[in-house]
Structures are given as structure tokens and as C-alpha cells.
């Protein structure tokens, strides 16, 4: 979700984004509706009518996917999970729920809320689109609504396939988790189902391509690949969280980092610190407090004849709040902060005093331990505590791109 996205007004206090890839798929859907689907469903109307039906159908699909994601988000929020936002993108929608569900029943209810919303919308569209009594005089509106009803039924059913990270896969995970009380095992099985379903979609896509439906087939292949990838990364995230989730920064930091006094002159800094310890940068510390950071890039702003007379404090870069983490913070929080702030390392503070350093590369090593030793994660047993986790997003997908015509 790193590509450019447009921010829409919040709904129910939840930020809504549209990834630019959505506009690409919306244009394709609109075109296929105007040129193929609606003329086939309701022949004999003038051209502009199909155009308006296509615009309404595409906007309607947007709203329906949004409602599906809102249903997930509202239920998750009711259980105290934080919602980062909802994004619509090329494959459908994503609700970014920042916390893992703390128990199987929460996971089940959050997951099932989306398909239930789509199912209710499908029934409502179907009921309103029946010629008698509401829309009898407006066949174009009735046809568009009937079509949206079908799309929502499809969204509900597709997302109920028990293939993690689809909603059905989360329902499966909740059931398995409940059954054995083993969150890691439940994720492992449901992600394996997600992988299998992805393979099935890829095979089906190639079959469809070979038998004449080139665009629809290729779309299936792409969605299958996306699902396999999402299932694998969802499982990997869970492993990392399970191993790192219970750890504190204090457990894994490098204690007592080498620091420089602000009064040290640059020449001494080079000979006594840089040449000896080979670190990228050093904290500048006075009375236990980090004042800033100094390293080669700052020294490079001076000429060598200035080295002997310039104190480090004149060239150091001041630290900002995201450079620090509390010694009792969770490792997953540290991981998130490193990712969000684009930092190489965090200074670890205990009541404002520097007590350690946490390098991003140490966390990478730990995270790869988690994936190299699945047994470690399996034996984690229960879910990581809800506040520690950053959940893989809730997908709704795929977009029913229907380009047969
Ligand atoms: Zn969903």
C-alpha cells in the first residue's frame, strides 16, 4: 500500500483513502459495464443511458466495498482495536486494523461482519430492484441495482472462501484457534488454505486464458498470485509477532552505547571514536541526556584544519522524538517506529537517560530467526497481546473485473 493514494473525508471517524490503482480498475469496470454488461442485460436503450448506468454501477461498487470494510472496522473498533484507515485499491478494499483480535470470537465477528454487510446490501438491492413496486418505471435504475445486488452477493461469497487472508480464511482461523487454542497453528493452516486457493485461481486463470477468455483469465492469475503472496506475508508477520511480541526493548537492546561528550573536539572524536569503533554515528550525551548525533557526514562539512578547534556540539544533528524509545516498550512497537520514521536505530531511554541502542539490523536478525525457526513460533501458542500486534489488513477482493465482452 505504499503507492500514491488520495485522502477522502473520514467516515465514522475512520480515514478513507483511494489508491491510484483503483482509478485504473474503475475505468476498466466502467468501460466493461457500458460497452458489454448493461447492453446485454437491458437491450434497446440509447447510448448515454448505458454510460450513466456504468457510472452509477462503478460508484455503487465503490460504496459497497467501502461499506464492507466499514463493517469490519466498526466491529473491530467495538472490541477496542485501533483502525488506521480503509483503502480502496486495484484488488478491492483493505481495512487496516492496527491490532490483532485478542480472542477467537473477536476474530470471527470482525471477519464475518464484511460478508454479512455485503449480503445485506445484496438483498436490499435485489428487493428494491424488483419491478414491483418501487422502480417499475425506471428499468435502467432497476437493472443497475440488480447488477449491484449480484456483485455484492459475489463479494460476500468470494470473501467467504476459507483462504487466509480472505474473510473466510479468518473465520477458519478463528474456528481452529478456538478448537486447539493454538493461534500459530491456526494461522499456519488457514494461510496454507490461502496458498492453495491462490494456486487454484492461477490454474483456473490459465485455463480460461487458453480457452479464449484472455483478459478474465489473466485477471484470475494476477489475483491468485496476490492471494498467495498475501497469505505468505500474513503468516510471516504472525511468526515475527509471536516471537518478538512478548519481548521488551530492554531484552534485545545493546546496553551502554558508546557516546561522545559535546565538548570533545572533532579531531579527538575521529581518532578516539570513529577509527576505533567504526559506527555510523554516535550519540552526543551530556549528563545522561542525548543532545544529538554526530558522524562522518557532519565531520565532512568541515575542512581538516578546523578539526582541532571545533567541538562536536557545533556540528551535531539534534535528535527528534521518533529517535527515542522507552526501555520498557514492546519490540513490536520499536519495529513499527523504525519502519514509520525510516530510522536505522533508536536510542533507548530510561526516565530520559540513555541506557541502550536498538539497531534495525539486530531486529532484522531476530525477525529472520522467527521465520527460520517456525517451531519457535508454533510454541508461542497463544496470540500476541493485542496492543503489540500490527495485523495484516482485511482484504475485500477481488474487484469483479468482468471483461469477457
Ligand atoms: Zn472483508
Tab-separated table of C-alpha atoms and ligand atoms in Angstrom:
chain	number	residue	atom	x	y	z
A	1	UNK	CA	0.000	0.000	0.000
A	2	UNK	CA	2.984	2.234	-0.487
A	3	UNK	CA	1.894	3.837	-3.742
A	4	UNK	CA	0.203	7.210	-4.058
A	5	UNK	CA	-3.253	7.488	-2.583
A	6	UNK	CA	-5.926	10.114	-2.318
A	7	UNK	CA	-7.409	11.009	1.046
A	8	UNK	CA	-11.198	11.276	1.192
A	9	UNK	CA	-13.260	12.727	4.055
A	10	UNK	CA	-13.451	10.471	7.118
A	11	UNK	CA	-16.451	8.215	7.607
A	12	UNK	CA	-17.459	7.458	11.223
A	13	UNK	CA	-14.099	8.898	12.238
A	14	UNK	CA	-12.199	6.429	10.029
A	15	UNK	CA	-9.786	7.817	7.403
A	16	UNK	CA	-10.652	6.719	3.864
A	17	UNK	CA	-8.064	6.503	1.084
A	18	UNK	CA	-8.242	5.678	-2.601
A	19	UNK	CA	-5.106	4.200	-4.069
A	20	UNK	CA	-4.450	5.498	-7.581
A	21	UNK	CA	-4.624	1.898	-8.851
A	22	UNK	CA	-8.333	1.970	-8.023
A	23	UNK	CA	-8.962	4.555	-10.793
A	24	UNK	CA	-7.370	2.234	-13.314
A	25	UNK	CA	-9.615	-0.658	-12.372
A	26	UNK	CA	-12.661	1.639	-12.046
A	27	UNK	CA	-12.131	2.819	-15.631
A	28	UNK	CA	-11.950	-0.802	-16.829
A	29	UNK	CA	-15.053	-1.785	-14.866
A	30	UNK	CA	-16.957	1.287	-16.111
A	31	UNK	CA	-15.996	0.523	-19.675
A	32	UNK	CA	-16.999	-3.128	-19.459
A	33	UNK	CA	-20.335	-2.158	-17.878
A	34	UNK	CA	-21.142	0.496	-20.515
A	35	UNK	CA	-19.948	-1.494	-23.511
A	36	UNK	CA	-20.896	-5.046	-22.588
A	37	UNK	CA	-22.743	-5.885	-19.399
A	38	UNK	CA	-25.608	-3.379	-19.387
A	39	UNK	CA	-26.390	-3.506	-23.147
A	40	UNK	CA	-26.668	-7.298	-22.742
A	41	UNK	CA	-28.870	-7.102	-19.632
A	42	UNK	CA	-31.150	-4.324	-20.918
A	43	UNK	CA	-31.067	-4.118	-24.718
A	44	UNK	CA	-32.562	-1.288	-26.778
A	45	UNK	CA	-31.665	1.750	-24.644
A	46	UNK	CA	-29.931	4.851	-26.086
A	47	UNK	CA	-26.118	5.006	-25.634
A	48	UNK	CA	-25.960	7.718	-22.935
A	49	UNK	CA	-28.247	5.639	-20.697
A	50	UNK	CA	-25.636	2.852	-20.620
A	51	UNK	CA	-22.995	5.432	-19.822
A	52	UNK	CA	-24.932	6.704	-16.808
A	53	UNK	CA	-25.708	3.167	-15.710
A	54	UNK	CA	-21.979	2.390	-15.889
A	55	UNK	CA	-21.077	5.476	-13.846
A	56	UNK	CA	-23.716	4.589	-11.241
A	57	UNK	CA	-22.610	0.948	-11.222
A	58	UNK	CA	-18.925	1.836	-10.723
A	59	UNK	CA	-19.671	4.372	-7.977
A	60	UNK	CA	-22.074	1.880	-6.425
A	61	UNK	CA	-19.355	-0.776	-6.358
A	62	UNK	CA	-17.018	1.728	-4.678
A	63	UNK	CA	-19.621	2.455	-1.990
A	64	UNK	CA	-20.400	-1.245	-1.488
A	65	UNK	CA	-16.738	-2.195	-0.967
A	66	UNK	CA	-16.396	0.752	1.397
A	67	UNK	CA	-19.431	-0.431	3.389
A	68	UNK	CA	-17.940	-3.942	3.567
A	69	UNK	CA	-14.688	-2.541	5.014
A	70	UNK	CA	-16.574	-0.196	7.342
A	71	UNK	CA	-18.437	-3.214	8.729
A	72	UNK	CA	-15.096	-4.902	9.587
A	73	UNK	CA	-13.748	-1.669	11.044
A	74	UNK	CA	-16.747	-0.774	13.184
A	75	UNK	CA	-16.896	-4.241	14.752
A	76	UNK	CA	-13.108	-4.205	15.322
A	77	UNK	CA	-13.350	-0.801	16.963
A	78	UNK	CA	-16.124	-2.045	19.206
A	79	UNK	CA	-13.607	-4.630	20.502
A	80	UNK	CA	-11.066	-1.893	21.202
A	81	UNK	CA	-8.871	-2.422	18.128
A	82	UNK	CA	-7.359	0.644	16.505
A	83	UNK	CA	-8.236	1.401	12.858
A	84	UNK	CA	-5.587	3.078	10.720
A	85	UNK	CA	-7.931	3.542	7.796
A	86	UNK	CA	-9.634	1.998	4.819
A	87	UNK	CA	-8.029	1.972	1.389
A	88	UNK	CA	-9.623	1.065	-1.918
A	89	UNK	CA	-7.112	-0.310	-4.386
A	90	UNK	CA	-6.846	-2.362	-7.558
A	91	UNK	CA	-7.971	-5.663	-5.989
A	92	UNK	CA	-10.780	-4.229	-3.880
A	93	UNK	CA	-10.629	-2.826	-0.380
A	94	UNK	CA	-8.420	-3.073	2.678
A	95	UNK	CA	-9.290	-2.229	6.257
A	96	UNK	CA	-6.077	-1.583	8.137
A	97	UNK	CA	-6.774	-2.745	11.666
A	98	UNK	CA	-3.760	-1.997	13.826
A	99	UNK	CA	-4.383	-4.670	16.455
A	100	UNK	CA	-4.805	-8.429	16.286
A	101	UNK	CA	-8.018	-9.784	17.759
A	102	UNK	CA	-7.376	-10.926	21.302
A	103	UNK	CA	-9.617	-13.997	21.153
A	104	UNK	CA	-11.227	-16.286	18.552
A	105	UNK	CA	-14.733	-14.865	18.974
A	106	UNK	CA	-13.471	-11.346	18.192
A	107	UNK	CA	-11.605	-12.571	15.128
A	108	UNK	CA	-14.729	-14.378	13.942
A	109	UNK	CA	-17.061	-11.402	14.415
A	110	UNK	CA	-14.688	-8.881	12.813
A	111	UNK	CA	-14.153	-11.202	9.831
A	112	UNK	CA	-17.788	-12.172	9.308
A	113	UNK	CA	-19.022	-8.552	9.524
A	114	UNK	CA	-17.814	-7.753	5.984
A	115	UNK	CA	-19.531	-10.598	4.147
A	116	UNK	CA	-22.660	-10.063	6.251
A	117	UNK	CA	-22.721	-6.392	5.179
A	118	UNK	CA	-22.271	-7.388	1.519
A	119	UNK	CA	-25.001	-9.999	1.864
A	120	UNK	CA	-27.417	-7.480	3.376
A	121	UNK	CA	-26.644	-4.971	0.610
A	122	UNK	CA	-27.203	-7.702	-1.994
A	123	UNK	CA	-30.624	-8.497	-0.535
A	124	UNK	CA	-31.539	-4.799	-0.304
A	125	UNK	CA	-30.503	-4.167	-3.936
A	126	UNK	CA	-32.413	-7.213	-5.061
A	127	UNK	CA	-35.556	-6.182	-3.152
A	128	UNK	CA	-35.514	-2.592	-4.416
A	129	UNK	CA	-34.747	-3.604	-7.986
A	130	UNK	CA	-37.781	-5.855	-8.309
A	131	UNK	CA	-40.111	-4.198	-10.879
A	132	UNK	CA	-42.976	-4.183	-8.426
A	133	UNK	CA	-43.465	-1.801	-6.672
A	134	UNK	CA	-40.516	0.559	-6.284
A	135	UNK	CA	-38.669	1.048	-9.572
A	136	UNK	CA	-41.097	-0.302	-12.177
A	137	UNK	CA	-40.904	2.864	-14.259
A	138	UNK	CA	-37.099	3.006	-14.332
A	139	UNK	CA	-35.710	-0.117	-15.929
A	140	UNK	CA	-32.201	1.401	-16.112
A	141	UNK	CA	-32.123	2.027	-12.352
A	142	UNK	CA	-33.657	-1.380	-11.644
A	143	UNK	CA	-31.080	-3.135	-13.846
A	144	UNK	CA	-28.165	-1.250	-12.296
A	145	UNK	CA	-29.359	-2.083	-8.791
A	146	UNK	CA	-29.981	-5.715	-9.699
A	147	UNK	CA	-26.440	-5.877	-11.050
A	148	UNK	CA	-25.027	-4.284	-7.878
A	149	UNK	CA	-27.010	-6.841	-5.908
A	150	UNK	CA	-25.286	-9.627	-7.843
A	151	UNK	CA	-21.891	-8.026	-7.297
A	152	UNK	CA	-22.474	-7.862	-3.556
A	153	UNK	CA	-23.602	-11.475	-3.438
A	154	UNK	CA	-20.391	-12.336	-5.291
A	155	UNK	CA	-18.306	-10.216	-2.869
A	156	UNK	CA	-19.912	-11.940	0.111
A	157	UNK	CA	-19.365	-15.439	-1.324
A	158	UNK	CA	-15.858	-14.926	-2.718
A	159	UNK	CA	-14.631	-13.440	0.537
A	160	UNK	CA	-16.118	-16.335	2.489
A	161	UNK	CA	-13.807	-18.849	0.786
A	162	UNK	CA	-11.769	-20.254	3.714
A	163	UNK	CA	-8.467	-18.933	2.387
A	164	UNK	CA	-6.448	-16.616	4.625
A	165	UNK	CA	-6.259	-13.598	4.418
A	166	UNK	CA	-9.753	-13.530	2.890
A	167	UNK	CA	-12.542	-13.146	5.440
A	168	UNK	CA	-13.420	-16.833	5.184
A	169	UNK	CA	-9.803	-17.676	5.983
A	170	UNK	CA	-10.044	-15.587	9.134
A	171	UNK	CA	-13.266	-17.347	10.070
A	172	UNK	CA	-11.413	-20.639	9.587
A	173	UNK	CA	-8.513	-19.375	11.707
A	174	UNK	CA	-10.905	-18.307	14.463
A	175	UNK	CA	-12.532	-21.764	14.444
A	176	UNK	CA	-9.184	-23.625	14.533
A	177	UNK	CA	-7.846	-21.268	17.177
A	178	UNK	CA	-10.916	-21.943	19.278
A	179	UNK	CA	-10.568	-25.682	18.680
A	180	UNK	CA	-6.959	-26.100	19.808
A	181	UNK	CA	-6.135	-22.813	21.498
A	182	UNK	CA	-3.082	-22.544	19.235
A	183	UNK	CA	-3.078	-19.270	17.306
A	184	UNK	CA	0.113	-20.003	15.375
A	185	UNK	CA	-1.120	-23.401	14.197
A	186	UNK	CA	-4.495	-21.908	13.211
A	187	UNK	CA	-2.732	-19.221	11.173
A	188	UNK	CA	-0.452	-21.825	9.596
A	189	UNK	CA	-3.379	-23.981	8.411
A	190	UNK	CA	-5.546	-21.110	7.168
A	191	UNK	CA	-2.580	-19.497	5.356
A	192	UNK	CA	-1.863	-22.872	3.698
A	193	UNK	CA	-5.503	-22.889	2.514
A	194	UNK	CA	-4.957	-19.336	1.219
A	195	UNK	CA	-1.924	-20.533	-0.705
A	196	UNK	CA	-3.856	-23.473	-2.191
A	197	UNK	CA	-6.761	-21.267	-3.207
A	198	UNK	CA	-4.296	-18.850	-4.837
A	199	UNK	CA	-2.823	-21.761	-6.818
A	200	UNK	CA	-6.318	-22.846	-7.829
A	201	UNK	CA	-7.140	-19.317	-9.094
A	202	UNK	CA	-3.881	-19.228	-11.060
A	203	UNK	CA	-4.602	-22.604	-12.678
A	204	UNK	CA	-8.191	-21.586	-13.428
A	205	UNK	CA	-6.915	-18.291	-14.867
A	206	UNK	CA	-4.528	-20.070	-17.230
A	207	UNK	CA	-7.284	-22.474	-18.261
A	208	UNK	CA	-9.629	-19.556	-19.015
A	209	UNK	CA	-6.883	-17.768	-20.945
A	210	UNK	CA	-6.217	-20.881	-23.014
A	211	UNK	CA	-9.895	-21.352	-23.768
A	212	UNK	CA	-10.451	-17.840	-25.095
A	213	UNK	CA	-11.178	-15.562	-22.101
A	214	UNK	CA	-7.767	-13.896	-22.163
A	215	UNK	CA	-8.455	-10.812	-20.026
A	216	UNK	CA	-10.613	-12.555	-17.424
A	217	UNK	CA	-8.101	-15.412	-17.246
A	218	UNK	CA	-5.098	-13.152	-16.743
A	219	UNK	CA	-7.000	-11.235	-14.069
A	220	UNK	CA	-7.576	-14.528	-12.256
A	221	UNK	CA	-3.850	-15.331	-12.471
A	222	UNK	CA	-2.931	-11.933	-11.024
A	223	UNK	CA	-5.424	-12.297	-8.179
A	224	UNK	CA	-4.165	-15.803	-7.430
A	225	UNK	CA	-0.593	-14.526	-7.215
A	226	UNK	CA	-1.677	-11.658	-4.991
A	227	UNK	CA	-3.513	-14.009	-2.628
A	228	UNK	CA	-0.583	-16.427	-2.338
A	229	UNK	CA	1.707	-13.536	-1.577
A	230	UNK	CA	-0.698	-12.085	1.000
A	231	UNK	CA	-1.136	-15.487	2.668
A	232	UNK	CA	2.642	-15.957	2.917
A	233	UNK	CA	3.315	-12.484	4.284
A	234	UNK	CA	0.396	-12.762	6.718
A	235	UNK	CA	1.914	-15.957	8.097
A	236	UNK	CA	5.414	-14.480	8.258
A	237	UNK	CA	4.110	-11.422	10.104
A	238	UNK	CA	2.415	-13.674	12.604
A	239	UNK	CA	5.647	-15.620	13.205
A	240	UNK	CA	7.620	-12.453	13.737
A	241	UNK	CA	4.995	-11.061	16.071
A	242	UNK	CA	4.748	-14.273	18.017
A	243	UNK	CA	8.486	-14.413	18.640
A	244	UNK	CA	9.043	-10.687	19.103
A	245	UNK	CA	5.608	-9.919	20.554
A	246	UNK	CA	6.427	-10.880	24.127
A	247	UNK	CA	9.810	-9.137	24.142
A	248	UNK	CA	10.682	-5.731	25.551
A	249	UNK	CA	13.245	-3.343	24.134
A	250	UNK	CA	15.316	-3.954	27.273
A	251	UNK	CA	15.633	-7.662	26.327
A	252	UNK	CA	17.329	-7.095	22.994
A	253	UNK	CA	18.974	-3.639	23.054
A	254	UNK	CA	22.724	-3.191	23.136
A	255	UNK	CA	23.275	-1.657	26.583
A	256	UNK	CA	25.637	1.208	27.444
A	257	UNK	CA	26.257	2.586	23.971
A	258	UNK	CA	29.487	4.453	23.225
A	259	UNK	CA	28.759	8.177	23.442
A	260	UNK	CA	30.639	11.414	22.851
A	261	UNK	CA	30.819	14.494	25.036
A	262	UNK	CA	29.582	17.688	23.347
A	263	UNK	CA	32.878	19.363	24.294
A	264	UNK	CA	35.097	16.822	22.503
A	265	UNK	CA	36.820	18.373	19.505
A	266	UNK	CA	36.299	16.785	16.113
A	267	UNK	CA	39.920	15.628	15.786
A	268	UNK	CA	39.659	13.634	19.030
A	269	UNK	CA	36.229	12.364	18.005
A	270	UNK	CA	37.733	10.882	14.841
A	271	UNK	CA	40.738	9.228	16.486
A	272	UNK	CA	39.088	8.040	19.716
A	273	UNK	CA	35.649	7.052	18.404
A	274	UNK	CA	35.222	6.747	14.640
A	275	UNK	CA	38.562	4.976	13.939
A	276	UNK	CA	38.168	2.732	16.957
A	277	UNK	CA	34.502	1.693	16.924
A	278	UNK	CA	33.526	2.122	13.231
A	279	UNK	CA	29.948	3.152	14.000
A	280	UNK	CA	27.905	5.102	11.512
A	281	UNK	CA	27.055	7.714	14.140
A	282	UNK	CA	27.455	8.341	17.858
A	283	UNK	CA	25.106	9.916	20.363
A	284	UNK	CA	26.276	13.175	21.894
A	285	UNK	CA	25.442	12.883	25.588
A	286	UNK	CA	25.679	15.350	28.450
A	287	UNK	CA	24.647	14.379	31.961
A	288	UNK	CA	22.956	11.201	30.698
A	289	UNK	CA	20.767	13.078	28.191
A	290	UNK	CA	21.070	12.664	24.430
A	291	UNK	CA	21.615	16.090	22.867
A	292	UNK	CA	22.189	14.985	19.296
A	293	UNK	CA	24.017	12.686	16.936
A	294	UNK	CA	27.350	13.078	15.199
A	295	UNK	CA	29.023	11.044	12.478
A	296	UNK	CA	31.091	11.247	9.326
A	297	UNK	CA	28.528	13.262	7.287
A	298	UNK	CA	28.722	16.064	9.884
A	299	UNK	CA	32.526	15.941	10.038
A	300	UNK	CA	32.603	16.159	6.242
A	301	UNK	CA	31.136	19.675	6.430
A	302	UNK	CA	34.448	20.879	7.981
A	303	UNK	CA	37.888	21.304	6.447
A	304	UNK	CA	40.672	19.282	8.203
A	305	UNK	CA	42.282	22.403	9.679
A	306	UNK	CA	39.015	23.119	11.534
A	307	UNK	CA	39.038	19.695	13.246
A	308	UNK	CA	41.280	20.684	16.115
A	309	UNK	CA	39.244	23.724	17.172
A	310	UNK	CA	35.625	22.696	16.549
A	311	UNK	CA	33.693	20.987	19.375
A	312	UNK	CA	31.311	18.198	18.402
A	313	UNK	CA	28.297	20.161	19.674
A	314	UNK	CA	28.781	22.685	16.833
A	315	UNK	CA	28.232	20.088	14.132
A	316	UNK	CA	25.931	17.527	15.793
A	317	UNK	CA	22.409	16.960	14.463
A	318	UNK	CA	19.741	17.406	17.143
A	319	UNK	CA	17.600	14.351	17.976
A	320	UNK	CA	13.848	14.268	17.489
A	321	UNK	CA	11.167	12.429	19.390
A	322	UNK	CA	10.999	9.482	16.911
A	323	UNK	CA	14.715	8.800	17.522
A	324	UNK	CA	13.925	7.541	21.028
A	325	UNK	CA	12.123	4.580	22.523
A	326	UNK	CA	11.417	3.748	26.137
A	327	UNK	CA	13.315	0.824	27.636
A	328	UNK	CA	10.070	-0.886	28.675
A	329	UNK	CA	8.387	-0.521	25.238
A	330	UNK	CA	7.498	-3.645	23.264
A	331	UNK	CA	9.820	-4.785	20.493
A	332	UNK	CA	6.945	-4.729	18.004
A	333	UNK	CA	6.427	-1.034	18.832
A	334	UNK	CA	10.119	-0.444	18.192
A	335	UNK	CA	9.842	-2.274	14.869
A	336	UNK	CA	6.888	-0.114	13.894
A	337	UNK	CA	8.678	3.076	14.884
A	338	UNK	CA	11.785	2.140	12.892
A	339	UNK	CA	9.616	1.459	9.861
A	340	UNK	CA	7.474	4.579	10.154
A	341	UNK	CA	10.278	7.016	10.852
A	342	UNK	CA	12.767	5.420	8.429
A	343	UNK	CA	15.443	5.231	11.170
A	344	UNK	CA	18.485	2.909	11.286
A	345	UNK	CA	18.433	2.749	15.058
A	346	UNK	CA	16.633	4.032	18.122
A	347	UNK	CA	18.147	5.444	21.311
A	348	UNK	CA	16.728	3.643	24.314
A	349	UNK	CA	15.826	5.844	27.272
A	350	UNK	CA	15.082	5.060	30.887
A	351	UNK	CA	13.464	8.089	32.530
A	352	UNK	CA	15.078	10.323	29.920
A	353	UNK	CA	18.589	8.877	30.339
A	354	UNK	CA	20.356	6.957	27.584
A	355	UNK	CA	20.685	3.273	28.535
A	356	UNK	CA	20.986	1.482	25.217
A	357	UNK	CA	20.702	1.426	21.463
A	358	UNK	CA	18.471	-0.691	19.259
A	359	UNK	CA	19.728	-1.161	15.706
A	360	UNK	CA	17.349	-2.028	12.879
A	361	UNK	CA	19.735	-4.746	11.699
A	362	UNK	CA	19.536	-6.518	15.079
A	363	UNK	CA	15.767	-6.639	14.687
A	364	UNK	CA	16.098	-7.993	11.159
A	365	UNK	CA	18.274	-10.806	12.511
A	366	UNK	CA	15.719	-11.569	15.232
A	367	UNK	CA	12.853	-11.482	12.737
A	368	UNK	CA	14.643	-13.926	10.459
A	369	UNK	CA	15.210	-16.203	13.442
A	370	UNK	CA	11.446	-16.194	13.805
A	371	UNK	CA	10.897	-17.322	10.228
A	372	UNK	CA	13.818	-19.795	10.224
A	373	UNK	CA	12.546	-21.467	13.349
A	374	UNK	CA	8.828	-21.966	12.831
A	375	UNK	CA	8.811	-24.283	15.819
A	376	UNK	CA	9.679	-21.277	17.938
A	377	UNK	CA	6.577	-19.512	16.673
A	378	UNK	CA	4.391	-22.600	16.978
A	379	UNK	CA	5.307	-22.992	20.579
A	380	UNK	CA	4.282	-19.409	21.108
A	381	UNK	CA	0.830	-20.947	21.356
A	382	UNK	CA	-1.411	-18.018	22.022
A	383	UNK	CA	-1.884	-14.785	20.159
A	384	UNK	CA	0.470	-11.940	20.869
A	385	UNK	CA	-1.063	-9.326	23.099
A	386	UNK	CA	-3.429	-7.148	21.139
A	387	UNK	CA	-1.547	-3.903	21.687
A	388	UNK	CA	1.694	-5.369	20.402
A	389	UNK	CA	0.494	-6.589	17.099
A	390	UNK	CA	0.113	-4.974	13.748
A	391	UNK	CA	-2.437	-7.091	11.978
A	392	UNK	CA	-2.265	-7.998	8.311
A	393	UNK	CA	-5.001	-5.966	6.652
A	394	UNK	CA	-8.535	-7.172	5.978
A	395	UNK	CA	-8.914	-7.558	2.238
A	396	UNK	CA	-12.054	-7.427	0.264
A	397	UNK	CA	-11.434	-8.637	-3.145
A	398	UNK	CA	-11.092	-9.160	-5.841
A	399	UNK	CA	-12.774	-6.499	-7.867
A	400	UNK	CA	-15.222	-8.266	-10.123
A	401	UNK	CA	-13.466	-7.192	-13.259
A	402	UNK	CA	-15.619	-8.793	-15.889
A	403	UNK	CA	-14.114	-8.188	-19.304
A	404	UNK	CA	-15.498	-11.008	-21.380
A	405	UNK	CA	-17.133	-8.853	-23.993
B	1	LIG	ZN1	-13.770	-8.440	4.102
